[in-house]
Coordinates of C-alpha atoms in Angstrom, one line a residue:
X134 CA 94.4 -48.3 -66.8
X135 CA 95.5 -45.9 -63.6
X136 CA 93.9 -46.1 -60.4
X137 CA 94.2 -44.9 -56.9
X138 CA 96.4 -47.5 -56.2
X139 CA 98.7 -47.4 -59.4
X140 CA 99.0 -43.7 -59.0
X141 CA 102.5 -42.9 -57.3
X142 CA 102.4 -41.5 -53.5
X143 CA 103.4 -37.7 -54.3
X144 CA 100.5 -37.6 -56.6
X145 CA 98.2 -39.7 -54.4
X146 CA 96.7 -36.6 -52.5
X147 CA 92.8 -36.7 -51.5
X148 CA 90.9 -33.6 -53.1
X149 CA 88.7 -31.4 -51.4
X150 CA 85.0 -31.6 -52.0
X151 CA 83.2 -28.4 -53.2
X152 CA 79.7 -29.9 -51.6
X153 CA 82.0 -30.4 -48.1
X154 CA 83.5 -26.7 -48.3
X155 CA 80.1 -24.9 -49.4
X156 CA 78.8 -27.2 -46.2
X157 CA 81.1 -25.6 -43.7
X158 CA 80.9 -22.0 -45.0
X159 CA 76.9 -22.4 -44.7
X160 CA 77.3 -23.4 -41.2
X161 CA 79.8 -20.6 -40.4
X162 CA 77.4 -18.1 -41.9
X163 CA 74.6 -20.0 -39.6
X164 CA 76.5 -19.6 -36.9
X165 CA 77.2 -15.9 -36.9
X166 CA 73.9 -15.0 -37.6
X167 CA 72.4 -17.4 -35.0
X168 CA 74.8 -15.0 -32.3
X169 CA 73.5 -11.7 -34.2
X170 CA 70.2 -12.9 -33.6
X171 CA 71.0 -13.6 -29.8
X172 CA 72.9 -10.6 -29.4
X173 CA 69.5 -8.5 -31.1
X174 CA 67.3 -10.7 -28.6
X175 CA 69.2 -9.6 -25.7
X176 CA 69.3 -6.2 -26.5
X177 CA 65.2 -6.2 -27.1
X178 CA 64.9 -7.8 -23.9
X179 CA 66.9 -5.4 -22.1
X180 CA 64.8 -2.5 -23.9
X181 CA 61.5 -4.6 -22.6
X182 CA 62.9 -4.4 -19.0
X183 CA 63.6 -0.9 -19.1
X184 CA 60.4 -0.4 -20.8
X185 CA 58.6 -2.2 -17.7
X186 CA 60.7 -0.5 -14.8
X187 CA 59.4 2.8 -16.6
X188 CA 62.9 4.0 -17.9
X189 CA 61.7 4.5 -21.3
X190 CA 62.7 3.1 -24.5
X191 CA 64.3 5.0 -27.4
X192 CA 61.3 5.5 -29.4
X193 CA 59.7 7.6 -26.5
X194 CA 63.1 9.7 -26.4
X195 CA 62.8 10.0 -30.1
X196 CA 58.7 11.2 -30.1
X197 CA 59.7 13.4 -27.6
X198 CA 62.5 15.1 -29.6
X199 CA 59.5 15.1 -32.4
X200 CA 61.9 13.2 -34.5
X201 CA 59.2 11.2 -36.6
X202 CA 61.5 9.6 -39.1
X203 CA 63.7 8.2 -36.4
X204 CA 60.6 6.8 -34.7
X205 CA 59.4 5.3 -38.0
X206 CA 63.0 3.7 -38.8
X207 CA 63.2 1.8 -35.0
X208 CA 59.7 0.8 -35.0
X209 CA 60.9 -1.3 -38.0
X210 CA 64.0 -2.4 -36.4
X211 CA 62.4 -3.4 -33.7
X212 CA 59.5 -5.1 -35.6
X213 CA 62.5 -7.3 -37.0
X214 CA 63.7 -7.8 -34.0
X215 CA 61.4 -8.7 -31.6
X216 CA 59.4 -12.1 -31.2
X217 CA 55.8 -12.6 -31.2
X218 CA 55.6 -12.3 -27.4
X219 CA 57.4 -9.5 -26.8
X220 CA 55.0 -7.5 -29.7
X221 CA 52.2 -8.5 -27.7
X222 CA 53.1 -7.6 -24.6
X223 CA 54.6 -4.2 -26.4
X224 CA 50.6 -3.8 -27.1
X225 CA 49.2 -4.8 -24.4
X226 CA 51.2 -1.7 -22.2
X227 CA 50.5 0.7 -24.9
X228 CA 47.0 -0.2 -24.9
X229 CA 46.9 0.2 -20.9
X230 CA 48.4 3.6 -21.1
X231 CA 46.0 4.6 -24.0
X232 CA 43.4 3.8 -21.6
X233 CA 44.9 5.3 -18.3
X234 CA 44.8 8.5 -20.2
X235 CA 41.3 8.5 -21.5
X236 CA 40.3 8.2 -18.0
X237 CA 42.7 11.4 -16.6
X238 CA 40.9 13.1 -19.4
X239 CA 37.0 12.2 -18.7
X240 CA 37.3 12.2 -15.0
X241 CA 35.5 8.7 -14.0
X242 CA 36.3 6.3 -11.4
X243 CA 36.9 3.0 -13.4
X244 CA 36.9 1.1 -9.7
X245 CA 33.6 2.9 -8.9
X246 CA 32.1 1.5 -12.5
X247 CA 33.6 -2.1 -11.6
X248 CA 32.0 -2.5 -8.0
X249 CA 28.5 -1.3 -9.4
X250 CA 28.4 -3.5 -12.7
X251 CA 30.3 -6.2 -12.0
X252 CA 31.3 -6.7 -8.2
X253 CA 28.0 -6.0 -6.8
X254 CA 26.3 -8.4 -9.3
X255 CA 28.7 -11.2 -8.7
X256 CA 28.3 -10.9 -5.2
X257 CA 24.3 -11.3 -5.5
X258 CA 24.8 -14.1 -7.5
X259 CA 27.2 -16.3 -5.6
X260 CA 24.8 -15.4 -2.6
X261 CA 21.7 -16.8 -4.3
X262 CA 23.5 -19.7 -5.5
X263 CA 24.8 -20.3 -1.7
X264 CA 21.3 -19.6 -0.5
X265 CA 22.3 -16.7 1.9
X266 CA 20.4 -13.7 2.8
X267 CA 21.8 -11.2 0.6
X268 CA 19.2 -8.1 0.0
X269 CA 17.4 -6.0 2.2
X270 CA 14.2 -4.5 0.4
X271 CA 12.1 -3.9 3.8
X272 CA 12.9 -0.7 4.4
X273 CA 12.7 0.3 0.3
X274 CA 8.9 0.0 0.3
X275 CA 6.6 2.7 1.1
X276 CA 3.7 1.4 2.3
X277 CA 1.7 4.6 2.5
X278 CA 1.4 4.2 -1.2
X279 CA 0.4 1.0 -1.6
X280 CA -2.6 0.5 -3.7
X281 CA -5.6 -1.9 -3.1
X282 CA -7.6 -3.9 -5.0
X283 CA -10.3 -6.3 -4.6
X284 CA -11.2 -9.2 -7.1
X285 CA -13.5 -12.3 -6.6
X286 CA -15.3 -15.1 -8.2
X287 CA -18.5 -16.9 -7.1
X288 CA -16.2 -19.5 -4.8
X289 CA -16.5 -20.3 -1.5
X290 CA -13.7 -19.4 1.1
X291 CA -10.3 -19.1 -0.6
X292 CA -7.8 -21.6 0.7
X293 CA -4.6 -21.0 -1.2
X294 CA -2.7 -18.9 -3.6
X295 CA -0.1 -19.6 -6.1
X296 CA 2.1 -17.1 -8.2
X297 CA 3.8 -17.1 -11.5
X298 CA 4.0 -13.9 -12.6
X299 CA 1.9 -12.4 -14.5
X300 CA -0.6 -15.1 -13.6
X301 CA -2.2 -15.9 -10.1
X302 CA -3.7 -19.4 -9.3
X303 CA -6.5 -19.7 -6.3
X304 CA -8.6 -22.2 -5.7
X305 CA -11.4 -22.4 -2.9
X306 CA -13.4 -24.7 -0.7
X307 CA -16.0 -25.0 -3.6
X308 CA -13.3 -27.3 -6.0
X309 CA -12.9 -24.1 -7.8
X310 CA -9.6 -23.8 -9.3
X311 CA -9.1 -20.2 -11.4
X312 CA -6.3 -18.3 -13.3
X313 CA -6.1 -14.7 -13.4
X314 CA -3.9 -12.0 -14.7
X315 CA -2.5 -9.1 -12.6
X316 CA -2.3 -5.8 -14.6
X317 CA 0.9 -4.0 -14.9
X318 CA 1.0 -0.9 -12.9
X319 CA 1.4 2.3 -15.1
X320 CA 4.8 4.3 -14.4
X321 CA 4.1 7.9 -13.5
X322 CA 6.1 9.6 -16.8
X323 CA 3.5 7.2 -19.4
X324 CA 0.3 8.4 -17.4
X325 CA -1.9 10.5 -19.9
X326 CA -1.4 14.3 -19.5
X327 CA -4.5 15.1 -21.7
X328 CA -6.6 17.5 -20.5
X329 CA -10.3 17.3 -21.2
X330 CA -13.8 18.3 -19.9
X331 CA -15.0 14.8 -18.8
X332 CA -12.8 13.1 -16.2
X333 CA -10.8 10.3 -17.4
X334 CA -11.7 6.4 -16.4
X335 CA -9.4 5.5 -13.5
X336 CA -6.7 2.8 -15.1
X337 CA -7.8 -0.7 -14.9
X338 CA -6.4 -2.6 -11.7
X339 CA -8.2 -5.3 -11.6
X340 CA -7.0 -9.0 -12.3
X341 CA -8.7 -10.4 -15.2
X342 CA -10.0 -13.7 -15.0
X343 CA -8.7 -15.9 -17.7
X344 CA -9.7 -19.5 -17.0
X345 CA -11.6 -21.5 -14.4
X346 CA -12.3 -25.2 -13.9
X347 CA -14.8 -26.9 -11.3
X348 CA -14.9 -29.9 -9.6
X349 CA -18.5 -32.3 -9.1
X350 CA -18.9 -34.2 -5.9
X351 CA -20.7 -37.0 -8.1
X352 CA -17.2 -38.2 -9.4
X353 CA -15.8 -39.7 -5.9
X354 CA -17.1 -42.7 -7.1
X355 CA -15.1 -42.8 -10.3
X356 CA -11.6 -43.7 -10.1
X357 CA -11.0 -42.3 -13.6
X358 CA -12.9 -38.9 -12.8
X359 CA -9.6 -36.1 -13.6
X360 CA -10.8 -33.1 -11.3
X361 CA -11.4 -32.7 -7.5
X362 CA -14.5 -34.4 -5.8
X363 CA -14.1 -32.5 -2.3
X364 CA -12.4 -28.9 -1.2
X365 CA -9.5 -28.1 -2.5
X366 CA -7.1 -26.8 0.2
X367 CA -3.6 -26.1 -1.4
X368 CA -2.5 -24.7 -4.8
X369 CA 1.3 -24.3 -6.2
X370 CA 2.6 -23.1 -9.4
X371 CA 5.9 -24.1 -11.0
X372 CA 8.4 -21.4 -11.7
X373 CA 9.1 -22.3 -14.9
X374 CA 5.5 -21.5 -15.7
X375 CA 4.8 -24.8 -17.2
X376 CA 2.7 -27.1 -14.2
X377 CA 0.1 -26.3 -11.5
X378 CA -0.6 -28.4 -8.4
X379 CA -3.7 -28.7 -6.7
X380 CA -4.2 -31.1 -3.3
X381 CA -7.8 -31.4 -1.8
X382 CA -9.6 -33.2 1.1
X383 CA -9.9 -35.9 -1.0
X384 CA -6.9 -37.1 -0.7
X385 CA -6.2 -36.2 -4.6
X386 CA -2.9 -34.6 -6.2
X387 CA -3.5 -33.3 -9.2
X388 CA -1.2 -32.1 -11.8
X389 CA -2.6 -29.2 -14.6
X390 CA -1.1 -27.9 -17.7
X391 CA -0.7 -23.9 -16.7
X392 CA -1.8 -22.9 -20.4
X393 CA -5.1 -24.1 -20.3
X394 CA -5.7 -25.8 -17.1
X395 CA -6.2 -29.6 -18.5
X396 CA -5.5 -32.4 -15.9
X397 CA -2.3 -34.2 -16.9
X398 CA -2.5 -36.6 -13.9
X399 CA -3.9 -37.5 -10.9
X400 CA -2.1 -39.1 -8.4
X401 CA -3.9 -40.6 -5.2
X402 CA -0.6 -42.0 -3.2
X403 CA -2.2 -39.6 -0.1
X404 CA -4.0 -41.9 2.5
X405 CA -5.4 -38.4 3.4
X406 CA -6.4 -35.2 2.8
X407 CA -3.1 -32.8 0.9
X408 CA -3.1 -30.2 2.8
X409 CA 0.5 -28.1 1.2
X410 CA 2.6 -27.9 -2.0
X411 CA 5.6 -26.4 -2.9
X412 CA 7.8 -26.3 -5.9
X413 CA 11.5 -26.6 -5.9
X414 CA 12.6 -23.3 -7.1
X415 CA 13.8 -23.4 -10.8
X416 CA 13.1 -27.1 -11.4
X417 CA 9.6 -29.3 -11.6
X418 CA 10.5 -31.2 -8.1
X419 CA 7.5 -31.0 -6.2
X420 CA 6.6 -31.7 -2.5
X421 CA 3.5 -32.7 -0.8
X422 CA 2.0 -32.8 2.7
X423 CA -0.8 -34.7 4.0
X424 CA -2.8 -35.1 7.2
X425 CA -1.2 -38.9 6.8
X426 CA 1.9 -37.2 8.4
X427 CA 3.8 -38.1 5.5
X428 CA 5.8 -35.7 3.0
X429 CA 5.9 -37.1 -0.9
X430 CA 8.4 -36.2 -3.5
X431 CA 7.4 -36.2 -7.3
X432 CA 9.2 -35.6 -10.3
X433 CA 6.5 -33.8 -12.8
X434 CA 9.0 -33.9 -15.8
X435 CA 8.0 -37.6 -15.6
X436 CA 4.7 -37.1 -14.0
X437 CA 6.4 -39.8 -11.4
X438 CA 6.3 -40.5 -8.0
X439 CA 9.4 -40.5 -6.1
X440 CA 9.5 -41.3 -2.7
X441 CA 7.8 -40.6 0.8
X442 CA 9.5 -38.6 3.5
X443 CA 8.2 -40.3 7.2
X444 CA 9.1 -38.5 10.8
X445 CA 6.0 -36.4 11.8
X446 CA 3.9 -37.6 14.4
X447 CA 0.9 -35.2 13.8
X448 CA -0.7 -34.1 10.3
X449 CA 1.8 -32.1 8.1
X450 CA 0.1 -28.3 7.4
X451 CA 2.5 -27.0 5.4
X452 CA 5.8 -27.1 3.4
X453 CA 7.9 -25.0 2.0
X454 CA 11.5 -25.1 -0.2
X455 CA 13.5 -23.3 -2.2
X456 CA 16.5 -23.8 -4.6
X457 CA 18.7 -26.4 -2.7
X458 CA 17.1 -30.5 -3.2
X459 CA 15.5 -30.3 0.9
X460 CA 12.1 -29.2 1.9
X461 CA 11.1 -28.1 5.5
X462 CA 7.9 -28.6 6.9
X463 CA 6.1 -28.3 10.3
X464 CA 3.6 -31.0 12.2
X465 CA 1.1 -29.0 13.9
X466 CA 0.9 -30.2 17.1
X467 CA 4.0 -32.2 17.5
X468 CA 5.3 -28.8 17.5
X469 CA 8.2 -29.8 15.3
X470 CA 9.8 -28.4 12.2
X471 CA 11.7 -30.8 10.0
X472 CA 14.2 -29.7 7.5
X473 CA 14.8 -33.0 5.0
X474 CA 17.6 -33.4 3.0
X475 CA 16.3 -35.6 0.3
X476 CA 19.7 -36.2 -1.7
X477 CA 21.5 -37.3 2.0
X478 CA 18.4 -39.1 3.3
X479 CA 18.3 -37.1 6.3
X480 CA 16.5 -34.5 8.7
X481 CA 17.0 -32.1 11.2
X482 CA 14.4 -32.0 13.6
X483 CA 13.8 -28.2 15.4
X484 CA 11.5 -28.4 18.8
X485 CA 8.9 -25.4 19.3
X486 CA 7.3 -24.4 22.2
X487 CA 9.4 -21.3 23.4
X488 CA 12.8 -20.7 23.8
X489 CA 14.8 -17.6 22.3
X490 CA 14.9 -14.1 23.0
X491 CA 11.0 -12.7 22.5
X492 CA 9.6 -9.2 22.4
X493 CA 6.2 -8.4 23.4
X494 CA 5.1 -6.2 21.0
X495 CA 1.7 -5.6 22.4
X496 CA 1.9 -2.0 22.5
X497 CA 1.4 -1.1 19.0
X498 CA -0.9 -4.5 18.5
X499 CA -3.0 -4.3 21.4
X500 CA -6.7 -4.9 21.1
X501 CA -7.9 -2.3 23.6
X502 CA -5.8 -0.8 26.7
X503 CA -7.5 -2.4 29.7
X504 CA -7.0 -5.9 28.4
X505 CA -3.2 -5.0 27.8
X506 CA -1.7 -5.4 30.9
X507 CA -3.5 -8.8 31.5
X508 CA -2.1 -10.1 28.3
X509 CA 1.6 -8.7 29.2
X510 CA 1.7 -10.6 32.6
X511 CA 0.5 -13.8 31.0
X512 CA 2.9 -15.9 28.3
X513 CA 0.5 -18.0 26.0
X514 CA 1.4 -21.6 25.3
X515 CA 2.4 -22.9 21.8
X516 CA -0.2 -25.6 21.0
X517 CA 0.7 -26.3 17.3
X518 CA 2.7 -24.8 14.3
X519 CA 0.9 -24.1 11.5
X520 CA 3.1 -22.2 9.4
X521 CA 6.5 -22.0 8.0
X522 CA 8.0 -20.1 5.7
X523 CA 12.0 -20.2 4.4
X524 CA 13.8 -16.9 4.5
X525 CA 17.4 -18.6 2.8
X526 CA 18.5 -21.9 2.5
X527 CA 19.9 -21.4 6.3
X528 CA 16.8 -19.6 7.9
X529 CA 13.2 -19.9 8.3
X530 CA 10.4 -18.4 10.1
X531 CA 7.1 -20.5 11.9
X532 CA 3.9 -18.9 12.7
X533 CA 2.0 -20.6 15.8
X534 CA -1.9 -20.9 17.2
X535 CA -0.4 -18.9 20.1
X536 CA 0.1 -15.9 17.5
X537 CA 4.2 -16.3 17.9
X538 CA 6.9 -15.6 15.0
X539 CA 9.7 -17.6 15.7
X540 CA 12.8 -17.1 14.0
X541 CA 15.1 -20.0 13.3
X542 CA 18.6 -21.3 12.0
X543 CA 20.0 -24.6 11.1
X544 CA 22.9 -24.3 13.8
X545 CA 20.3 -24.4 16.4
X546 CA 17.2 -26.6 17.9
X547 CA 15.5 -23.8 19.2
X548 CA 14.2 -20.2 17.8
X549 CA 16.5 -17.8 18.1
X550 CA 13.7 -15.0 18.5
X551 CA 10.5 -14.5 19.0
X552 CA 7.6 -12.3 18.6
X553 CA 4.8 -13.0 20.9
X554 CA 1.1 -12.2 19.9
X555 CA 1.9 -10.8 16.7
X556 CA -1.5 -9.7 15.6
X557 CA -2.9 -9.0 18.8
X558 CA -6.1 -10.6 21.2
X559 CA -9.4 -11.4 20.2
X560 CA -11.9 -9.1 21.6
X561 CA -12.8 -10.5 24.9
X562 CA -16.0 -12.5 25.3
X563 CA -19.2 -11.1 26.6
X564 CA -20.9 -12.7 30.0
X565 CA -24.0 -13.3 27.2
X566 CA -21.5 -15.3 24.7
X567 CA -20.0 -17.0 27.8
X568 CA -22.7 -18.2 29.6
X569 CA -26.2 -19.5 28.7
X570 CA -27.9 -18.8 31.6
X571 CA -30.6 -16.0 31.1
X572 CA -29.1 -13.6 33.4
X573 CA -25.1 -14.1 33.0
X574 CA -22.6 -13.7 35.6
X575 CA -19.7 -11.5 34.9
X576 CA -17.5 -13.5 36.7
X577 CA -15.4 -16.5 35.2
X578 CA -15.0 -15.1 31.8
X579 CA -12.3 -16.7 29.6
X580 CA -9.7 -14.0 29.4
X581 CA -8.5 -12.5 25.4
X582 CA -7.2 -15.4 23.2
X583 CA -4.2 -14.2 20.7
X584 CA -4.9 -14.5 16.8
X585 CA -3.2 -17.2 15.1
X586 CA -0.9 -17.3 12.6
X587 CA -3.1 -18.3 9.5
X588 CA -0.4 -17.2 6.8
X589 CA 3.0 -16.5 6.5
X590 CA 5.5 -15.8 3.5
X591 CA 8.7 -14.2 2.6
X592 CA 10.5 -12.9 -0.5
X593 CA 13.2 -15.2 -1.0
X594 CA 16.5 -14.1 -0.4
X595 CA 15.6 -11.0 1.2
X596 CA 15.0 -9.7 5.1
X597 CA 11.4 -9.1 4.0
X598 CA 8.5 -11.4 5.9
X599 CA 4.8 -11.3 5.9
X600 CA 2.3 -12.8 8.2
X601 CA -1.8 -13.2 7.9
X602 CA -4.7 -13.3 10.7
X603 CA -8.2 -12.5 11.2
X604 CA -7.1 -9.2 12.7
X605 CA -7.9 -7.1 9.0
X606 CA -4.6 -6.4 7.6
X607 CA -1.4 -7.7 6.4
X608 CA 1.6 -7.3 8.7
X609 CA 5.1 -6.7 7.5
X610 CA 8.4 -7.6 9.2
X611 CA 12.1 -7.3 8.7
X612 CA 14.9 -9.5 9.6
X613 CA 17.3 -7.5 11.5
X614 CA 20.9 -6.8 9.7
X615 CA 22.4 -9.0 12.5
X616 CA 20.0 -11.8 11.6
X617 CA 18.9 -12.3 15.2
X618 CA 15.7 -10.4 15.4
X619 CA 12.9 -9.8 13.8
X620 CA 11.6 -6.2 13.7
X621 CA 8.2 -4.4 13.0
X622 CA 8.2 -2.4 9.6
X623 CA 3.9 -1.8 9.2
X624 CA 0.8 -3.0 8.1
X625 CA -0.8 -3.2 4.8
X626 CA -5.0 -2.9 4.7
X627 CA -5.7 -0.7 7.5
X628 CA -4.1 2.1 9.4
X629 CA -1.9 1.4 11.9
X630 CA -3.5 3.9 14.6
X631 CA -6.7 1.9 14.4
X632 CA -6.1 -0.3 17.2
X633 CA -9.3 -1.8 17.5
X634 CA -9.6 -3.0 14.0
X635 CA -12.7 -0.9 13.2
X636 CA -11.5 0.6 9.5
X637 CA -10.0 -2.6 8.7
X638 CA -9.9 -3.4 4.7
X639 CA -9.7 -7.0 4.7
X640 CA -12.9 -8.4 6.3
X641 CA -12.2 -12.4 6.9
X642 CA -9.3 -14.7 7.7
X643 CA -6.4 -14.4 5.7
X644 CA -5.7 -17.9 4.6
X645 CA -2.7 -17.4 2.2
X646 CA 0.0 -14.5 0.9
X647 CA 2.0 -14.6 -2.3
X648 CA 4.4 -12.0 -3.2
X649 CA 6.6 -11.3 -6.3
X650 CA 9.0 -8.5 -7.2
X651 CA 8.2 -6.0 -9.8
X652 CA 11.1 -5.2 -12.2
X653 CA 14.5 -6.3 -11.9
X654 CA 15.6 -7.5 -8.4
X655 CA 12.4 -5.5 -7.2
X656 CA 13.7 -1.9 -8.7
X657 CA 9.5 -1.4 -9.4
X658 CA 8.3 -2.6 -5.5
X659 CA 6.2 -5.6 -4.6
X660 CA 3.1 -7.3 -5.6
X661 CA 1.0 -8.7 -2.8
X662 CA -1.6 -11.2 -3.5
X663 CA -4.2 -12.3 -0.5
X664 CA -6.7 -14.9 -0.1
X665 CA -9.4 -14.3 2.3
X666 CA -12.7 -16.5 3.5
X667 CA -15.0 -15.9 6.0
X668 CA -13.6 -19.5 7.4
X669 CA -10.3 -21.1 8.5
X670 CA -8.6 -23.1 5.4
X671 CA -8.9 -26.5 7.1
X672 CA -12.1 -26.0 9.0
X673 CA -14.9 -23.9 10.7
X674 CA -13.2 -23.4 14.3
X675 CA -13.0 -19.6 13.3
X676 CA -15.8 -18.0 11.3
X677 CA -15.6 -14.1 10.4
X678 CA -18.1 -11.9 9.3
X679 CA -16.8 -10.8 5.7
X680 CA -16.2 -11.8 2.0
X681 CA -14.6 -14.7 0.2
X682 CA -12.1 -12.8 -2.0
X683 CA -9.0 -11.7 -2.5
X684 CA -6.8 -8.7 -2.2
X685 CA -3.9 -7.0 -4.5
X686 CA -1.6 -4.7 -3.0
X687 CA 1.1 -3.0 -5.3
X688 CA 3.5 -1.3 -3.2
X689 CA 6.4 1.1 -4.6
X690 CA 9.7 1.9 -3.1
X691 CA 10.0 4.9 -1.7
X692 CA 11.6 8.1 -3.2
X693 CA 14.1 10.3 -1.9
X694 CA 14.8 9.7 1.6
X695 CA 12.3 7.2 2.4
X696 CA 14.9 4.8 3.2
X697 CA 15.7 7.2 6.1
X698 CA 12.7 7.6 7.5
X699 CA 12.0 4.2 7.3
X700 CA 14.9 3.3 9.4
X701 CA 14.5 6.3 12.0
X702 CA 11.0 5.1 12.4
X703 CA 12.1 1.1 13.1
X704 CA 15.1 2.7 15.5
X705 CA 12.5 4.0 17.3
X706 CA 10.2 1.3 17.9
X707 CA 13.4 -1.0 18.4
X708 CA 14.1 1.7 21.5
X709 CA 10.8 1.2 22.8
X710 CA 10.6 -2.5 22.7
X711 CA 14.1 -1.8 24.8
X712 CA 12.6 0.3 27.6
X713 CA 9.0 -2.2 27.8
X714 CA 11.4 -5.2 28.0

């Protein structure tokens, strides 16, 4: 039997395996294909670089020459050669070229569209998120075309107002909580044009009363009684439209369902009257201020008490909050405003009593000419800070019992600007009122005193400020463009030329002001709701002749050149103030 070892050496040769031959030939073919693909990749990469540099491609040259067959053949060859990334890049370049051609044909500016539709909206959203002043709406309002509507319930002095559009909530000293629905203003293009012999009835503008609930004094001894047993001093409505909160002189804080005004929970943690309430914007977190000199925080999602903030040396009479987890309060006769950073458990103290630049605006707000000279020569001391409102997360404004409006910033402990005697002076006291004698003497009569700031509010994250007193009108102010001044815009409720207040349309003390914007970002103007009473909301120090009612002002925006006219008027007023100073 023959084998490899028995075969002679001349015949002993290794035979080549066919499989090895086929494998080596396959490798050679693979290498040749790889080299070919590498060369094609280099060519396609060179073509791509040339197309990006603007030198043009072979396809463009063939299209220019009109050879459709060659273009089709080249596109097929390119499709075979280019990779997926190269194909995506080529399609993107073609898409951009098509867009450029369409823009050139139509003739509109894409940059302007981007600025109007995207950039501006993003800037506003970012500014609102960070809590910075970003909108100037005060000069866009046409105060002369503002409509005025009264509405009232059979109640005592209205002490506070809360708005969650389109609903308004009012409270009064006789323990009544009422829910109203505001009427939407009729646009001019939707007004009826039908000609009729009979005059058409005027459109309904008075708010409709939806629900009302009233407390009882007899429930003061019943701890399970779920209503107020004394005057309701404040009301607040959550921006979510789910809760309404009220606080009263009976030391109770009651949470109501906004849908049907049923009491959900009664809190009695405060040891004195609850004077002010404010919801954190966009949440159900509530801040309450009381005469017990404390501020308490509440979480209404769980209907639970959270914590107490201490620091004021006198009763807390007003609280305000915006989107961030912080609130600001004023402490009446301790003459301080305190910013509470709840998350950090810290507070910033701002002390009143004067400071900052000021203007004496009595040229337009004076009571009479003969008493104006004396009022200019005297500065009225600040005894109590009664009102506060946040402009944005970094600026706020306060109102005092000496009639001063003060503009503050978080970076300074004193006001940066002050408007003195913002609502003018009271009429002088007659000798019969100042003396009990049968024949009173004309000497030693008290000087006219400034009207307190009894109501103050702002449109959040804008330059608009509204203030009220008992001079018969709501005064409109604006924060200047450099955010360092408060400037006069106009008045709501009476003619600006009526310096003596004889034609005032609001009779009584303005105890609270609520405001919201109509349309998207105030494109249809603003709606102002004013609560009026014959007495001050916290006492009977000032009793005026008037009615216990509420007033709605629908203020439209200006048309055409209204903004230019308003700007010119403000500039004129500013120049007059500079001359006066």
